[in-house]
PDB file of C-alpha atoms and ligand atoms in Angstrom:
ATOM      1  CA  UNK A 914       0.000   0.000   0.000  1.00  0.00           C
ATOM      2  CA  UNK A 915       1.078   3.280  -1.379  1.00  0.00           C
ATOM      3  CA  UNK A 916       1.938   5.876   2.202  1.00  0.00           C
ATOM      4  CA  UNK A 917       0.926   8.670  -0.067  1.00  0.00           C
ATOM      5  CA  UNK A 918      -2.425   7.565  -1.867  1.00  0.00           C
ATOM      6  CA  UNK A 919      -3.157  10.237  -4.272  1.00  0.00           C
ATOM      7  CA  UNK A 920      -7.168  10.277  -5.710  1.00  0.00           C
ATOM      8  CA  UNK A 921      -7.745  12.596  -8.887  1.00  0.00           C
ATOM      9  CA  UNK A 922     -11.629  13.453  -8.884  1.00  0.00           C
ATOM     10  CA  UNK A 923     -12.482  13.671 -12.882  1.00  0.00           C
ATOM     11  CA  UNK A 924     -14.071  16.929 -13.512  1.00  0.00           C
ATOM     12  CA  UNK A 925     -15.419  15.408 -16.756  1.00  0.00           C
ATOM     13  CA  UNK A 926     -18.245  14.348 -14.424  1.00  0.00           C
ATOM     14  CA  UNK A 927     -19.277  17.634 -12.822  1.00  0.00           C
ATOM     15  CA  UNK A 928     -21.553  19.823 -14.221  1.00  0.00           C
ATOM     16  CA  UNK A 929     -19.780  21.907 -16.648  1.00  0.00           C
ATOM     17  CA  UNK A 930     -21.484  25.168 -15.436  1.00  0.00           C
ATOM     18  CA  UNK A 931     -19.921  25.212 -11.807  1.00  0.00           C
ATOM     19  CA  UNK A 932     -16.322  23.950 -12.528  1.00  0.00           C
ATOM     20  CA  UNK A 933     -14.682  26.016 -10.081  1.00  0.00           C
ATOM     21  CA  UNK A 934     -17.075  25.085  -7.307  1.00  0.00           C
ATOM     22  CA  UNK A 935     -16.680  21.311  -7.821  1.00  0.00           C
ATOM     23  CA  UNK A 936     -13.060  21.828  -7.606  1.00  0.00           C
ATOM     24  CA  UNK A 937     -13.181  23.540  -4.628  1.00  0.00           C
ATOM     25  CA  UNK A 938     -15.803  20.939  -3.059  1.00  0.00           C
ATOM     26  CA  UNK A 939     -13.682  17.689  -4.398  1.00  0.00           C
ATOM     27  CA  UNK A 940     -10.477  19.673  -2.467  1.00  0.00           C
ATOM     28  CA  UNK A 941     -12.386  20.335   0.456  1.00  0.00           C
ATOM     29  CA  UNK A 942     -12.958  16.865   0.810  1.00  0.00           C
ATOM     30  CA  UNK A 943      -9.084  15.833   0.330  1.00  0.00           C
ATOM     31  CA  UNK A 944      -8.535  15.527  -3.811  1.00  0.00           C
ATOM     32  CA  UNK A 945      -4.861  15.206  -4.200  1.00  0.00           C
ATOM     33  CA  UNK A 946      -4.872  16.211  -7.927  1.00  0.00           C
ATOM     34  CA  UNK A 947      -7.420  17.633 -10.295  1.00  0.00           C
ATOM     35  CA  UNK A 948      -8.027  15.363 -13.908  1.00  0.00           C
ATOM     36  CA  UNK A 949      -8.765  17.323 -16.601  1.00  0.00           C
ATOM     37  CA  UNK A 950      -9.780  15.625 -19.645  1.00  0.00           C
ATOM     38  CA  UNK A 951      -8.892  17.339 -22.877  1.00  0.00           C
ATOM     39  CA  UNK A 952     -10.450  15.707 -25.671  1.00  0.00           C
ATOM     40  CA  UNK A 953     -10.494  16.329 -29.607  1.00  0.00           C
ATOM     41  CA  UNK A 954     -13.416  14.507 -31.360  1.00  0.00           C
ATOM     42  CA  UNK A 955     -10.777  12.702 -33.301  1.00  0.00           C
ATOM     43  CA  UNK A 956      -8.481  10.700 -31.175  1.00  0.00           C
ATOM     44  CA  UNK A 957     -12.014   9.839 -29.122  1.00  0.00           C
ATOM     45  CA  UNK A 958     -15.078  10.097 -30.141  1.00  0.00           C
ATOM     46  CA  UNK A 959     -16.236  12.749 -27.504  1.00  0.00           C
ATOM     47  CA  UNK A 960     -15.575  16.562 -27.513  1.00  0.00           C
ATOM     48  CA  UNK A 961     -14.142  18.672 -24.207  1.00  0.00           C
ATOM     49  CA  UNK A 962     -11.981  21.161 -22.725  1.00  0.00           C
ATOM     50  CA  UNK A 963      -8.982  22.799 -24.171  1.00  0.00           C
ATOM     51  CA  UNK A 964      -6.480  25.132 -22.843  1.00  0.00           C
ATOM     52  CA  UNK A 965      -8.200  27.788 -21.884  1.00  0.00           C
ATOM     53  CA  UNK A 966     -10.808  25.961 -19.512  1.00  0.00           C
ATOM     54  CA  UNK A 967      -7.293  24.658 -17.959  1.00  0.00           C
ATOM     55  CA  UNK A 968      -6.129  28.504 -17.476  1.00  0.00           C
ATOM     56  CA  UNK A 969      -9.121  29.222 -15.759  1.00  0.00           C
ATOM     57  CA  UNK A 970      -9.169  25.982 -13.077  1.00  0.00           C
ATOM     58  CA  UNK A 971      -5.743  27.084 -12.543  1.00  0.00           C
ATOM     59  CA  UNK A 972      -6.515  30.483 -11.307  1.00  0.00           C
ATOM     60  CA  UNK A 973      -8.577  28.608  -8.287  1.00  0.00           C
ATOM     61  CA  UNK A 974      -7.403  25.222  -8.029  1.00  0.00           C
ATOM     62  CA  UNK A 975      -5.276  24.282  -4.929  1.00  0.00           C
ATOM     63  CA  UNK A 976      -4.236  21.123  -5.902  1.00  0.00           C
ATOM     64  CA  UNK A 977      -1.971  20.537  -9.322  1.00  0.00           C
ATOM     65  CA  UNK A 978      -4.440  20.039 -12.290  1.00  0.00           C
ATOM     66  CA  UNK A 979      -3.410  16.456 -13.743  1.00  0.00           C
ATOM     67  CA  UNK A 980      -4.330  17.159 -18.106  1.00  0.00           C
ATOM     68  CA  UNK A 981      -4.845  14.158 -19.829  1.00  0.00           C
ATOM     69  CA  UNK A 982      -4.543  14.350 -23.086  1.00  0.00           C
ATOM     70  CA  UNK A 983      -6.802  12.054 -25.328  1.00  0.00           C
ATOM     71  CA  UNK A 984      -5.454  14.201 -28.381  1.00  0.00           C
ATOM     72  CA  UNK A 985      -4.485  13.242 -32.150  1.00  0.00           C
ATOM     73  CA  UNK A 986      -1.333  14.513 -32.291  1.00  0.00           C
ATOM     74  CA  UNK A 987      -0.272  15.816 -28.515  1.00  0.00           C
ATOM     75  CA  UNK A 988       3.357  16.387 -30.182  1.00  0.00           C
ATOM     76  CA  UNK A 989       2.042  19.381 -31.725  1.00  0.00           C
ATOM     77  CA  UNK A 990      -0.325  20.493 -28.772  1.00  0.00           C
ATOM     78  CA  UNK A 991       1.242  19.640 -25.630  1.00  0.00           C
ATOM     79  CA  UNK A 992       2.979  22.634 -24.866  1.00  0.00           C
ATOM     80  CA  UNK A 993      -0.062  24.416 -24.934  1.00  0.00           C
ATOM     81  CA  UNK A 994      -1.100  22.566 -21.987  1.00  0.00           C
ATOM     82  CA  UNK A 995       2.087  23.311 -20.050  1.00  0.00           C
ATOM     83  CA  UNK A 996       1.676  26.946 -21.301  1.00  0.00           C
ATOM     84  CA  UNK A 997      -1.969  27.062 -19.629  1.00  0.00           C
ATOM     85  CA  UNK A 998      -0.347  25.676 -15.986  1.00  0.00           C
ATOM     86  CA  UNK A 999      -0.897  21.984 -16.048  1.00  0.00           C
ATOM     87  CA  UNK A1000       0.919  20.569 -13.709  1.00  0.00           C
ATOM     88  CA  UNK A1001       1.155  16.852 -15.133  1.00  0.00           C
ATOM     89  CA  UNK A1002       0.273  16.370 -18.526  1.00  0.00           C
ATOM     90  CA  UNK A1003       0.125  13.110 -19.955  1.00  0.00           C
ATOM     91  CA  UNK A1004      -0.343  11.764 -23.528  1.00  0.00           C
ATOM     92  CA  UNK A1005      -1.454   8.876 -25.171  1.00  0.00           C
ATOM     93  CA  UNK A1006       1.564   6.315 -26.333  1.00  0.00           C
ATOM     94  CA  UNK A1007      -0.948   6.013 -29.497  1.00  0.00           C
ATOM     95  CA  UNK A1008      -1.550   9.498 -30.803  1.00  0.00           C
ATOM     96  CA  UNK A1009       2.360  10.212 -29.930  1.00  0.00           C
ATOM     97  CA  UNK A1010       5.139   9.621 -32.769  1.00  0.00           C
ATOM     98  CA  UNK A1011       8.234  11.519 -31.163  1.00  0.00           C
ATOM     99  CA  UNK A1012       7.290  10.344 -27.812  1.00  0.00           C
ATOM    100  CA  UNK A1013      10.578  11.302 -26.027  1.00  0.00           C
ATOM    101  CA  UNK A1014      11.039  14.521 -27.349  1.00  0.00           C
ATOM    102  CA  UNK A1015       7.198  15.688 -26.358  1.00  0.00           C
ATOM    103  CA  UNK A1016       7.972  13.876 -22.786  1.00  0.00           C
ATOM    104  CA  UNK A1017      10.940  15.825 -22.418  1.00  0.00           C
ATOM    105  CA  UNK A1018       9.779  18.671 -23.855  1.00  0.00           C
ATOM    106  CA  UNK A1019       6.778  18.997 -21.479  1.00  0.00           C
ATOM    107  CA  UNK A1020       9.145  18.637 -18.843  1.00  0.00           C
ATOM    108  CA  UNK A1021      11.534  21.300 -19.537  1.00  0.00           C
ATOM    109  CA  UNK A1022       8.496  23.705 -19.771  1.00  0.00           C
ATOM    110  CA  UNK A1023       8.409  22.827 -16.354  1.00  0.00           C
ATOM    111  CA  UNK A1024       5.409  20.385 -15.748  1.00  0.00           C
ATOM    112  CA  UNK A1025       5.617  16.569 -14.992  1.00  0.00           C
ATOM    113  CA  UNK A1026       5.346  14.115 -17.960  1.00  0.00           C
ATOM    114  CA  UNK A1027       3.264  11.260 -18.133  1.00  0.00           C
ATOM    115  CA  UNK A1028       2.536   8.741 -20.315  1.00  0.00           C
ATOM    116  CA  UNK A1029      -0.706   6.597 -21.015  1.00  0.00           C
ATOM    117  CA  UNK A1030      -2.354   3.411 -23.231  1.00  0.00           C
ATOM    118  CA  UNK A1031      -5.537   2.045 -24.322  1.00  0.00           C
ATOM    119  CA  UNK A1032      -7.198  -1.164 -23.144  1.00  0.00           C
ATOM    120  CA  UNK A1033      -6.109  -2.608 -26.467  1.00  0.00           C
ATOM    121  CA  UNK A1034      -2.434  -1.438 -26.035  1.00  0.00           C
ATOM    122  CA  UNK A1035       0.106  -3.772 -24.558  1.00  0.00           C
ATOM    123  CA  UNK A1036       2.541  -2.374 -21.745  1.00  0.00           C
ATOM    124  CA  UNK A1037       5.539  -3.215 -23.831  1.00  0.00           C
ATOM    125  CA  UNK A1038       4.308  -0.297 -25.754  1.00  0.00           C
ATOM    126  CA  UNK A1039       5.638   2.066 -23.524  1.00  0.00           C
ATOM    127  CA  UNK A1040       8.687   0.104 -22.352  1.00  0.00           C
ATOM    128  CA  UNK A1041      11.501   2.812 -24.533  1.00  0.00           C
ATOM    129  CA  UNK A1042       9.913   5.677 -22.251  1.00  0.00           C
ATOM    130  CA  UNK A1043       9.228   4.372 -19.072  1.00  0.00           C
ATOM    131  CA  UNK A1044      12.725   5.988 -17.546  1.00  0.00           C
ATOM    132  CA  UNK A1045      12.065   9.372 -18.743  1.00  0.00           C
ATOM    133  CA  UNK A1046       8.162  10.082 -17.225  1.00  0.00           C
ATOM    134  CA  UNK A1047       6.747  11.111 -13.668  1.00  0.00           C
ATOM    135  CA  UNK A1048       3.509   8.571 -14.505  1.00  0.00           C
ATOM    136  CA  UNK A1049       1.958   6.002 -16.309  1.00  0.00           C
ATOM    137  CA  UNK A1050      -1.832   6.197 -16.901  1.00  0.00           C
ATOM    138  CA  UNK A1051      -3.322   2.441 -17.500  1.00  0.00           C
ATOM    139  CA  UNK A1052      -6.853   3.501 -19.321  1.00  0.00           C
ATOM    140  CA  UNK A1053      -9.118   1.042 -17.760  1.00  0.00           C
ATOM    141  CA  UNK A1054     -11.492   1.881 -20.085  1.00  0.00           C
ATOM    142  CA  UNK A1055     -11.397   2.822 -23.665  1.00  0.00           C
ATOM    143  CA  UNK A1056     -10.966   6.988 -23.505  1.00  0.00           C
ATOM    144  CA  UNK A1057     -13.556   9.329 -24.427  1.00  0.00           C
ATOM    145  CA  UNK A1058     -16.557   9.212 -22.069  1.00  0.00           C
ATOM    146  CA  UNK A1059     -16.871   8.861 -17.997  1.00  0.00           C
ATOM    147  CA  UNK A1060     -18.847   5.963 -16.630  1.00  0.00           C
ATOM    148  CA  UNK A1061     -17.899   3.092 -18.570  1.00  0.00           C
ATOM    149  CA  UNK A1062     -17.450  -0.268 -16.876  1.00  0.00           C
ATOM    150  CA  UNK A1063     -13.894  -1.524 -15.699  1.00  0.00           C
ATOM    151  CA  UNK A1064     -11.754  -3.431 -18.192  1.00  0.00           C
ATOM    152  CA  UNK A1065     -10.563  -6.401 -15.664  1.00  0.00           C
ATOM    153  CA  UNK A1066      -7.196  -7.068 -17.363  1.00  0.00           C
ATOM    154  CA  UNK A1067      -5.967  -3.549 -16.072  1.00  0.00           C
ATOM    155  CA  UNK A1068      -5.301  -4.906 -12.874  1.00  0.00           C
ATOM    156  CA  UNK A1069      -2.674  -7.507 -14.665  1.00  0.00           C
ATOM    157  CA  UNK A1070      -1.341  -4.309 -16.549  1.00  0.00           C
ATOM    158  CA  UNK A1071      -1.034  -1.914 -13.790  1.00  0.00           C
ATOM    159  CA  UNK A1072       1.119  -4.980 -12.085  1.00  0.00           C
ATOM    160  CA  UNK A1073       3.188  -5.486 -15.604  1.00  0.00           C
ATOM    161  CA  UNK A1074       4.397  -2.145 -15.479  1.00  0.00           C
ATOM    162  CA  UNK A1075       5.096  -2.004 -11.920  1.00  0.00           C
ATOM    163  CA  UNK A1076       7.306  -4.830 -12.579  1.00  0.00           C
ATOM    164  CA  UNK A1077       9.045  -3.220 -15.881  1.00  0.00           C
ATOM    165  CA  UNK A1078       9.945  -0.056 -13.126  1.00  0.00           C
ATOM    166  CA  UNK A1079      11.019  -2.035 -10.448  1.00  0.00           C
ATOM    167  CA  UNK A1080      13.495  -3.719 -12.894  1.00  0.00           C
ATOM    168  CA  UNK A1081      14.755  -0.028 -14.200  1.00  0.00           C
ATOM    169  CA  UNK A1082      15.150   0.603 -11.088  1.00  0.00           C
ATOM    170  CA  UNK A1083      12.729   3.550 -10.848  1.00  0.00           C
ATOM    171  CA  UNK A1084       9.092   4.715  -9.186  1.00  0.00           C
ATOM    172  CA  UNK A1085       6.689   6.662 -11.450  1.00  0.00           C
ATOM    173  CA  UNK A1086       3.577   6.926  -9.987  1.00  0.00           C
ATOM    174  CA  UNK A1087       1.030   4.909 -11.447  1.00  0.00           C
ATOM    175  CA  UNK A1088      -2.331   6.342 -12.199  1.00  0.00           C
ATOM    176  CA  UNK A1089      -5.681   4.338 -13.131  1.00  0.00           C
ATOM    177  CA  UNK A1090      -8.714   5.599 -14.615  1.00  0.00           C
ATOM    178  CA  UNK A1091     -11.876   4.551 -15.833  1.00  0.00           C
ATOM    179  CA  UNK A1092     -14.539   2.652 -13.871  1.00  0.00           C
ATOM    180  CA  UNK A1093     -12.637   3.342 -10.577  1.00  0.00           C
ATOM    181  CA  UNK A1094     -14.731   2.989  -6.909  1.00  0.00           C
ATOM    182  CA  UNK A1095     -15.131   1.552  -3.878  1.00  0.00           C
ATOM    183  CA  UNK A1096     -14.708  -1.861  -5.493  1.00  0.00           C
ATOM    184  CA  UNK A1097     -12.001  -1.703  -8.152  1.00  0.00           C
ATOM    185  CA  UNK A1098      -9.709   1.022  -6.245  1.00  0.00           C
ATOM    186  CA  UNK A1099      -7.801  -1.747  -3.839  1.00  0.00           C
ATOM    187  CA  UNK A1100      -7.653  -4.015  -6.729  1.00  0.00           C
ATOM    188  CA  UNK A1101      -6.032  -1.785  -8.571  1.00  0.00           C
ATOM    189  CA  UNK A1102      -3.678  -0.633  -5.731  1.00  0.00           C
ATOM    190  CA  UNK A1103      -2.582  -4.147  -4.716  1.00  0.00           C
ATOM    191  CA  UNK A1104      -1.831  -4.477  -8.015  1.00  0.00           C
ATOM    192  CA  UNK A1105       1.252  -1.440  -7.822  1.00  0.00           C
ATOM    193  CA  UNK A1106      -1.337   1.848  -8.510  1.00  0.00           C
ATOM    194  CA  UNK A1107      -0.516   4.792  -6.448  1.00  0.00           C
ATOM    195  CA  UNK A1108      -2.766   7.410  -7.598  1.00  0.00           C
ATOM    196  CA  UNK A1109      -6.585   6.745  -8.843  1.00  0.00           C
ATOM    197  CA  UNK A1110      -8.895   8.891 -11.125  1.00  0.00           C
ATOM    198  CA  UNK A1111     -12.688   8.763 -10.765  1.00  0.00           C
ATOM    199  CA  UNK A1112     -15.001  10.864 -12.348  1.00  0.00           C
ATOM    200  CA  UNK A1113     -18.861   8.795 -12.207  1.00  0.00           C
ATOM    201  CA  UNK A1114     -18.012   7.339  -8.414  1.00  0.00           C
ATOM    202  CA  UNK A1115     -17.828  10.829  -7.141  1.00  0.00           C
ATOM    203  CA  UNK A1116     -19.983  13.306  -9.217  1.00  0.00           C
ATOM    204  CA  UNK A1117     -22.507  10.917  -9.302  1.00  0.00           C
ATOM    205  CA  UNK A1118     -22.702   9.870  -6.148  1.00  0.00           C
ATOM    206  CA  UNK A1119     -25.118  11.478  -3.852  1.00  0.00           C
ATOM    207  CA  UNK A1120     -22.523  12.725  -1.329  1.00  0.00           C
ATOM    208  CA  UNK A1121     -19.056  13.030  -3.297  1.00  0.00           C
ATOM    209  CA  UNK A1122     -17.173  13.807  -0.242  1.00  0.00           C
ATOM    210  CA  UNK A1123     -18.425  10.433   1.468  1.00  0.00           C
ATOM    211  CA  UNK A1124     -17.654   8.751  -2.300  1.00  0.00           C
ATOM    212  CA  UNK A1125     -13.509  10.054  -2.327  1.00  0.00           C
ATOM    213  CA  UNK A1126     -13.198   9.291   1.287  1.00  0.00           C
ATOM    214  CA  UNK A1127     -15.294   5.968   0.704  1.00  0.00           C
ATOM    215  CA  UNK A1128     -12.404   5.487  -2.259  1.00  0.00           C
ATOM    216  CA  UNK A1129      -9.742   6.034   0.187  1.00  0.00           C
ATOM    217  CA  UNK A1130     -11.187   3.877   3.017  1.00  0.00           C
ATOM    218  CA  UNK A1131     -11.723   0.691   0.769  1.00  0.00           C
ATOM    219  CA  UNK A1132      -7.904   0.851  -0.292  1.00  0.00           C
ATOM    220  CA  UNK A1133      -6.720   1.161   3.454  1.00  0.00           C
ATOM    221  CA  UNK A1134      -9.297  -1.527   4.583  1.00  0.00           C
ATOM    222  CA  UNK A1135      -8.223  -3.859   1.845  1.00  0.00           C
ATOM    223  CA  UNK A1136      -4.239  -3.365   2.605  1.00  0.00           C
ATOM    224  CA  UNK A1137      -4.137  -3.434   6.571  1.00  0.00           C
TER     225      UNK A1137
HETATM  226  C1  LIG B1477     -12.324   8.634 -19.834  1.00  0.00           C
HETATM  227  C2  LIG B1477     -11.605   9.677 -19.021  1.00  0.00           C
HETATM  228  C3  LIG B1477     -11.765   9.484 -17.575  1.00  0.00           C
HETATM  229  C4  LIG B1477     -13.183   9.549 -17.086  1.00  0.00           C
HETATM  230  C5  LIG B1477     -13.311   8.579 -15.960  1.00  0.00           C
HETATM  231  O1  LIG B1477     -12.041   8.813 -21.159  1.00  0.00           O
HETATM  232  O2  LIG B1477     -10.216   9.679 -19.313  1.00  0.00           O
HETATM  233  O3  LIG B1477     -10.921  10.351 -16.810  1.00  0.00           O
HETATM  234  O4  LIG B1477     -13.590  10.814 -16.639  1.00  0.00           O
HETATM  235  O5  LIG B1477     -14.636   8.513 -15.589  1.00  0.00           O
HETATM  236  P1  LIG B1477     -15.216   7.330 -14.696  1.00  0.00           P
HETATM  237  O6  LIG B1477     -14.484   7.373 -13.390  1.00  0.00           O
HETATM  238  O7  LIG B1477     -16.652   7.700 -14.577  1.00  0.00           O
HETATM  239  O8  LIG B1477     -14.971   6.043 -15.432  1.00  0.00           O
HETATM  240 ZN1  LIG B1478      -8.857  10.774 -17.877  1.00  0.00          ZN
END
């Protein structure tokens, strides 16, 4: 079990009309990081935010805004994000063809670099980069909309990678998202994840503070 936890409410999930308000409320109740999801209409099928919604969140957010980019193309575009005060951005291993140079460029603006893969994508993928991010994002679910069903052969992913770090020698964090509560969180944990996105599980539950610190309970209960 992880000392340091983190949980990254989804914002995709909140009512679009009172973003700054459930980013206060989701920090009030102890978010560790804010996930933004930026998406295109051509990498996914769905439609979101873009850099200046992430300008905006980061004139009020406390916490670091976490941008995950479900972009064609985030070699051109990633900067922007950096630009608008992400604090983490992280691209898809798919939509990325000079993966290295975008990681390190996004670092050298200053933010952390992550990297991230489909369902369909095997960990291997990611293998030449793994030494030069801050985190790994294992979709479990295929990107584009919030409350979609967990894929079960994340948990075997999430533990894949952890495995391919502790070999190099080195301790990204490792991030899941899609179809995360109360149920899949301490699978997912066990399994070598340190930091957990959910979007549905808290907007959608009637009391989103009890939902993240329901989150946060069921990974401590399952680990003592
Ligand atoms: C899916 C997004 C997720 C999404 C998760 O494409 O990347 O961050 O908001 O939503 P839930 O937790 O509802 O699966
Ligand atoms: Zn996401």
């Amino acid at each position: 079990m992880p000392n340091d936890l983190f949980i990254a409410p989804s914002i995709l999930s909140a009512d679009f009309t009172r973003l700054a308000e459930a980013t206060a409320m989701v920090e009030e109740a102890g978010a560790d990081l804010i996930h933004l999801d930026v998406m295109d209409g051509h990498f996914v099928p769905n439609l979101t935010i873009g850099p200046p919604i992430v300008k905006a969140l980061k004139r009020v957010a406390q916490r670091p805004l976490d941008v995950h980019l479900m972009v064609a193309d985030p070699d051109r575009t990633a900067a922007w994000y950096v630009d608008a005060g992400a604090d983490l951005v992280t691209i898809h291993i798919e939509a990325s063809t000079h993966t290295h140079r975008t990681l390190s460029a996004i670092r050298a603006g200053g933010a952390k670099a992550g990297i991230t893969l489909n369902p369909g994508t095997p960990a291997s993928a990611i293998a030449e980069v793994l030494p030069f991010v801050d985190l790994v994002l294992v979709m479990s679910v295929n990107p584009g909309f919030g409350g979609q069903s967990f894929i079960e052969t994340s948990v075997a992913k999430v533990a894949e990678i952890r495995g391919m770090c502790r070999k190099l020698g080195i301790e990204p964090r490792i991030e899941v998202d899609g179809g995360i509560d109360a149920l899949t969180a301490p699978r997912v944990v066990r399994a070598g994840a340190d930091t957990l996105v959910a979007g549905n599980a808290i907007f959608c539950a009637d009391d989103p503070v009890a939902a993240i610190q329901g989150i946060r309970r069921s990974v401590l209960a399952e680990m003592v």
